[in-house]
GROMACS .gro file of C-alpha atoms in nm:
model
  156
    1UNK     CA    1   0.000   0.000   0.000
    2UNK     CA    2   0.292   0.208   0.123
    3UNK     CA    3   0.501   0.140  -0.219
    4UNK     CA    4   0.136   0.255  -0.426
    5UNK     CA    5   0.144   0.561  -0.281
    6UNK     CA    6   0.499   0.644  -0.346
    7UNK     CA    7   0.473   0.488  -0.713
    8UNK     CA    8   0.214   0.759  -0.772
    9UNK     CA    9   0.317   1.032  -0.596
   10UNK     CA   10   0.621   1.002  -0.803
   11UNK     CA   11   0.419   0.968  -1.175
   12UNK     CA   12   0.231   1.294  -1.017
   13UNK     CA   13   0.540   1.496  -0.922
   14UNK     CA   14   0.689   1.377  -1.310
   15UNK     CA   15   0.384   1.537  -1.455
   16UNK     CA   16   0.381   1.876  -1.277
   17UNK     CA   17   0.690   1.900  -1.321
   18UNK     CA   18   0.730   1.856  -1.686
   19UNK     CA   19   0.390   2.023  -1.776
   20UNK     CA   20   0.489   2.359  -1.551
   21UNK     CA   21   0.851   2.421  -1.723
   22UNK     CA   22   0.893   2.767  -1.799
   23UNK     CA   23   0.929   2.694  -2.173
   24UNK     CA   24   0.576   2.495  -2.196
   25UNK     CA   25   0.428   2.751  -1.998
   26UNK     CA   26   0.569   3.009  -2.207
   27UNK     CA   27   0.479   2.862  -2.538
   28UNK     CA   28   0.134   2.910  -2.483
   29UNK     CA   29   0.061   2.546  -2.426
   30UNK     CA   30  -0.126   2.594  -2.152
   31UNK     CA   31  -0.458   2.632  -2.310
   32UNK     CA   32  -0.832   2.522  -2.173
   33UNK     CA   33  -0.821   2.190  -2.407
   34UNK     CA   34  -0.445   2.114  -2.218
   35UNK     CA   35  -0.559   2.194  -1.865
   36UNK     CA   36  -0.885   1.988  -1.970
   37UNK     CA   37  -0.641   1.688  -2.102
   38UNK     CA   38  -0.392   1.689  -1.806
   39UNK     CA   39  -0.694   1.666  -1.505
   40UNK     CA   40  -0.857   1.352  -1.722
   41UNK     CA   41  -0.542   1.174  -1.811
   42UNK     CA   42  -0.336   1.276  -1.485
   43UNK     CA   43  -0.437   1.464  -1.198
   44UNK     CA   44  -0.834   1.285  -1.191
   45UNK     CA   45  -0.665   0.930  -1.186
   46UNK     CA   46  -0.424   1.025  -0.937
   47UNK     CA   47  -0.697   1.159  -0.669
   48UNK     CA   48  -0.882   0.861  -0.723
   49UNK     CA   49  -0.573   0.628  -0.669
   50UNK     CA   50  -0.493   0.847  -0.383
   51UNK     CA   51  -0.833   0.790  -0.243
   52UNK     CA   52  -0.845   0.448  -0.270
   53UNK     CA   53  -0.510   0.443  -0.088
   54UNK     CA   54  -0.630   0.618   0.195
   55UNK     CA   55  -0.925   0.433   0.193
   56UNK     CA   56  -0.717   0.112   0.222
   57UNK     CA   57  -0.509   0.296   0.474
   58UNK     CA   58  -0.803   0.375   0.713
   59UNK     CA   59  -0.951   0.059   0.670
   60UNK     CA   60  -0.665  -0.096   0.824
   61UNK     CA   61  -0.667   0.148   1.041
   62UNK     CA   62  -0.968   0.031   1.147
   63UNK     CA   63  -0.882  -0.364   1.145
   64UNK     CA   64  -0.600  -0.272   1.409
   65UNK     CA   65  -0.822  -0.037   1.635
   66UNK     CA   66  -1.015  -0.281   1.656
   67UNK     CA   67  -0.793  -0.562   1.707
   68UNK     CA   68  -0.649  -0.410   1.994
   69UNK     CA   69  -0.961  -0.299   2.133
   70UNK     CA   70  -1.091  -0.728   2.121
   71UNK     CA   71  -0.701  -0.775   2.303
   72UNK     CA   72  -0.761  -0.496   2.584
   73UNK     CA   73  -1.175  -0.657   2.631
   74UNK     CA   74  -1.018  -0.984   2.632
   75UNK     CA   75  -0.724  -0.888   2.896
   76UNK     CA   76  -1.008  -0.705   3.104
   77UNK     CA   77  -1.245  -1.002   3.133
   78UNK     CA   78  -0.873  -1.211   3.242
   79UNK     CA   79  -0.844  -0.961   3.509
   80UNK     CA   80  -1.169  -0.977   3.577
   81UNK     CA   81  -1.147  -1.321   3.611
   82UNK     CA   82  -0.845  -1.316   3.783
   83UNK     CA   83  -0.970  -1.067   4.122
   84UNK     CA   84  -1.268  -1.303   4.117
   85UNK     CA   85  -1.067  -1.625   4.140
   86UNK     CA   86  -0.836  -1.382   4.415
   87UNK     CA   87  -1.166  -1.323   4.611
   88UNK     CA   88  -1.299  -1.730   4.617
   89UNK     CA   89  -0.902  -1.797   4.727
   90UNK     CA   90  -0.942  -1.511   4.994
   91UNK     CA   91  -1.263  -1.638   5.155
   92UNK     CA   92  -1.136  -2.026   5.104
   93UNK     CA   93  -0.828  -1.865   5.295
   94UNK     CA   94  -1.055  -1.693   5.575
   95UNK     CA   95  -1.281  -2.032   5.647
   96UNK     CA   96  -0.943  -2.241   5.668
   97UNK     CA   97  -0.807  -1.952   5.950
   98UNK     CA   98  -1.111  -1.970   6.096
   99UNK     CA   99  -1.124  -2.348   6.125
  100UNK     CA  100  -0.725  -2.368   6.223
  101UNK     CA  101  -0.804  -2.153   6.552
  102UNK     CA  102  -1.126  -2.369   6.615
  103UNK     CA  103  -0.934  -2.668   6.607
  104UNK     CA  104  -0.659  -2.516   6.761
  105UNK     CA  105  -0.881  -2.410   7.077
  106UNK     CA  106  -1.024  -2.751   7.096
  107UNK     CA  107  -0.700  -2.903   7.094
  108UNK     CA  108  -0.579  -2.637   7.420
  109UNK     CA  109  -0.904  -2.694   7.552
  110UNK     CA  110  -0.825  -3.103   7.566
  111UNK     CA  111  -0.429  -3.070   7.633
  112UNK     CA  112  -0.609  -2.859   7.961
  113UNK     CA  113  -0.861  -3.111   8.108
  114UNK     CA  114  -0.605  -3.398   8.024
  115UNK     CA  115  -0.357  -3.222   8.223
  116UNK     CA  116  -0.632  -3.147   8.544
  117UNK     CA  117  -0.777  -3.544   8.480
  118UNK     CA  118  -0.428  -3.649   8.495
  119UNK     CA  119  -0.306  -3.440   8.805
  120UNK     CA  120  -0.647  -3.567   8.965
  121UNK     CA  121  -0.576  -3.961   8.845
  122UNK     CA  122  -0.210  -3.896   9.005
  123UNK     CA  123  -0.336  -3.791   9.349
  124UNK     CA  124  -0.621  -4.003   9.398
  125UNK     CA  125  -0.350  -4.242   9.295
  126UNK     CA  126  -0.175  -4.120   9.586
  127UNK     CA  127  -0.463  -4.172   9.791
  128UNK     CA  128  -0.530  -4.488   9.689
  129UNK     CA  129  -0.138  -4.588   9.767
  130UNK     CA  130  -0.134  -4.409  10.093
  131UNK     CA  131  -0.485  -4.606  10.168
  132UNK     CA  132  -0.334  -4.942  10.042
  133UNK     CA  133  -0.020  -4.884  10.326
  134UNK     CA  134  -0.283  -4.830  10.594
  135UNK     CA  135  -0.497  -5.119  10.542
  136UNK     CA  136  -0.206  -5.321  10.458
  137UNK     CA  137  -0.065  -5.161  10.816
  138UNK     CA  138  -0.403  -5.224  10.972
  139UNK     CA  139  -0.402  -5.604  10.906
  140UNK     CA  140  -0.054  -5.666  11.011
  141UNK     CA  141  -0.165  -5.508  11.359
  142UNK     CA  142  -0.486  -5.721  11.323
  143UNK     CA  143  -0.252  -5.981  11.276
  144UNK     CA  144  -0.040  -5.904  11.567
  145UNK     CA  145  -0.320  -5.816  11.800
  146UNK     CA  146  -0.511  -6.172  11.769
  147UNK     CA  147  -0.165  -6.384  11.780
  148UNK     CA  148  -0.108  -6.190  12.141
  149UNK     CA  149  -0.477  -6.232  12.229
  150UNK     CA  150  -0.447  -6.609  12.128
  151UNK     CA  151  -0.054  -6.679  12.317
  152UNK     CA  152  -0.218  -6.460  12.618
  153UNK     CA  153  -0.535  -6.693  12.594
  154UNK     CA  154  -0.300  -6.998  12.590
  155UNK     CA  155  -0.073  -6.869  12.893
  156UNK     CA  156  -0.406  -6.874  13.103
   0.00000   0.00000   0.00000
């Protein structure tokens, strides 16, 4: 398109150029029938191919506007896309925080009454030791107290 134009703005610049020497001009050539003659064979051909050119030219003009316009829709809806997929990963993120520090109360909560149920389990442990000694204690003296009785009962 680009080599078109220059082709004939070149074949236009040739023909002003040799129709506007000073000698033609001079010579009287210049005339109503010549004037008439150069417009139809020259200057009428050349507008049209000029206008067809720029007709070309601003139809792909156009095709590119609008080209880029379809690439900057197409990049919107992406980052349109994208913040919406950012906001589901957000609140995903938010519920699993949220469910982390539920679990992770629970889980103090139980570590707590397993230590008091085992602190309790260890001194009624202790209880139940120290009780053990003083029955065990208890019968021995039992034991004691009726083999006196019965050697006192036999001395009599």
């Amino acid at each position: 398109m680009l080599e078109k134009l220059k082709f004939h703005l070149a074949s236009f610049d040739m023909v002003v150029k040799e129709r506007t020497t000073a000698t033609v001009i001079i010579e009287g050539t210049w005339g109503f029938e010549h004037t008439k003659a150069c417009f139809r064979d020259d200057i009428i051909p050349f507008v049209k191919n000029l206008k067809e050119l720029f007709t070309s030219f601003n139809q792909c003009l156009i095709d590119e506007v609008t080209e880029v316009q379809n690439i900057f829709k197409q990049m919107k809806l992406a980052v349109e896309q994208h913040c919406a997929e950012k906001t589901k990963f957000q609140t995903k993120m938010v519920k699993v925080l949220k469910e982390n520090d539920r679990l992770l109360t629970q889980a103090l909560s139980v570590e707590i009454v397993n230590i008091v149920v085992h602190d309790n389990v260890k001194f009624d442990c202790l209880n139940v030791d120290a009780c053990a000694h003083c029955i065990t204690t208890e019968s021995e003296l039992k034991l004691d107290f009726i083999k006196k009785e019965c050697y006192e009962m036999l001395l009599q």
